[in-house]
Amino acid sequence: QLVLLSTIDPTGEDNPFQMNKFYLSSFVLFVFLTGAALDWIVKRLFGEESMYALFLLFVFIVIYFAANFRVNNYADNYFSQKMVEDALSQLPKDSIGITVSHIVYFGGLYEQDINGKFAGVDLLYFPNEKNRDGEKYHPELFGKPTDSDFVKTVEKGKSMGDAEKYVLSAIAKNRNRDIYILQGTFEEGFFAYLKPYIVPYGLWWRVISDPKAANEAEKSLKLLSNLQNGDIQFSDLHLKQQQLDSLNYAVSYHSTGIALAAEGKYDAALELLEKSYRVR
């Protein structure tokens, strides 16, 4: 029960508990009391023949796995691998890719270290403001002087948290490199402080210096035209994490569609917006 507890998001809209707070200490006591109660019930019903109770439990487990076979069946499921390959294949050599997705980060490291692909791309992972592992793995990226003018320009008139400031600091230390940020539903809100200094670039946003000089929409459209998961739909997937990850594609189609519309390329924009809608 305690292991199951670690998988529960008490604030998630689809969790069965629908609660705002979860008191772990009370739950631990509840588990022990429940265990004692079950032990009493087993002895009361089966006496010393506890083997019957174990057999009944075994039957319940078999029924559970049979009923959830589709959910737990990973055969021929390559969505996440294809997503990682779709994303990293778009990054030019000697660039920096920033992500808050553990799947893209660790999957990207696997592709680089084990499969020898996507050499020359540095991946930075920012799951929260307390995780500073990037400084250990890439000290050369965090030891440079900060472009304070860029920081002041971005921060002007905005209220930013520690996590946003930390990522901005890392970007400002590497203005001599091409920097890309992976798009997504969470990322749309989290990296909003960087607008208008980010423009769509396939599944990524590219960090730019001059918003007026940006003209990336056509290039972004081309990058989105040959994706392995290009026609994926939310309903095709049965694992919650993969369903959420499919929305990365929807967000990317949408942002490039908006950029195309801003340039007056309405047919191409409409096609991408409809493609975004088809994902979910």
mmCIF file of C-alpha atoms in Angstrom, residues 106-117:
data_model
loop_
_atom_site.group_PDB
_atom_site.id
_atom_site.type_symbol
_atom_site.label_atom_id
_atom_site.label_comp_id
_atom_site.label_asym_id
_atom_site.label_seq_id
_atom_site.Cartn_x
_atom_site.Cartn_y
_atom_site.Cartn_z
ATOM 1 C CA PHE A 106 17.079 10.254 -20.126
ATOM 2 C CA GLY A 107 15.971 8.855 -23.472
ATOM 3 C CA GLY A 108 18.238 11.379 -25.156
ATOM 4 C CA LEU A 109 21.192 10.352 -22.992
ATOM 5 C CA TYR A 110 20.532 6.724 -23.903
ATOM 6 C CA GLU A 111 20.509 7.530 -27.608
ATOM 7 C CA GLN A 112 23.732 9.521 -27.245
ATOM 8 C CA ASP A 113 25.712 7.220 -24.948
ATOM 9 C CA ILE A 114 24.456 3.792 -26.016
ATOM 10 C CA ASN A 115 23.402 4.228 -29.635
ATOM 11 C CA GLY A 116 26.003 6.869 -30.467
ATOM 12 C CA LYS A 117 23.493 9.282 -32.011
#
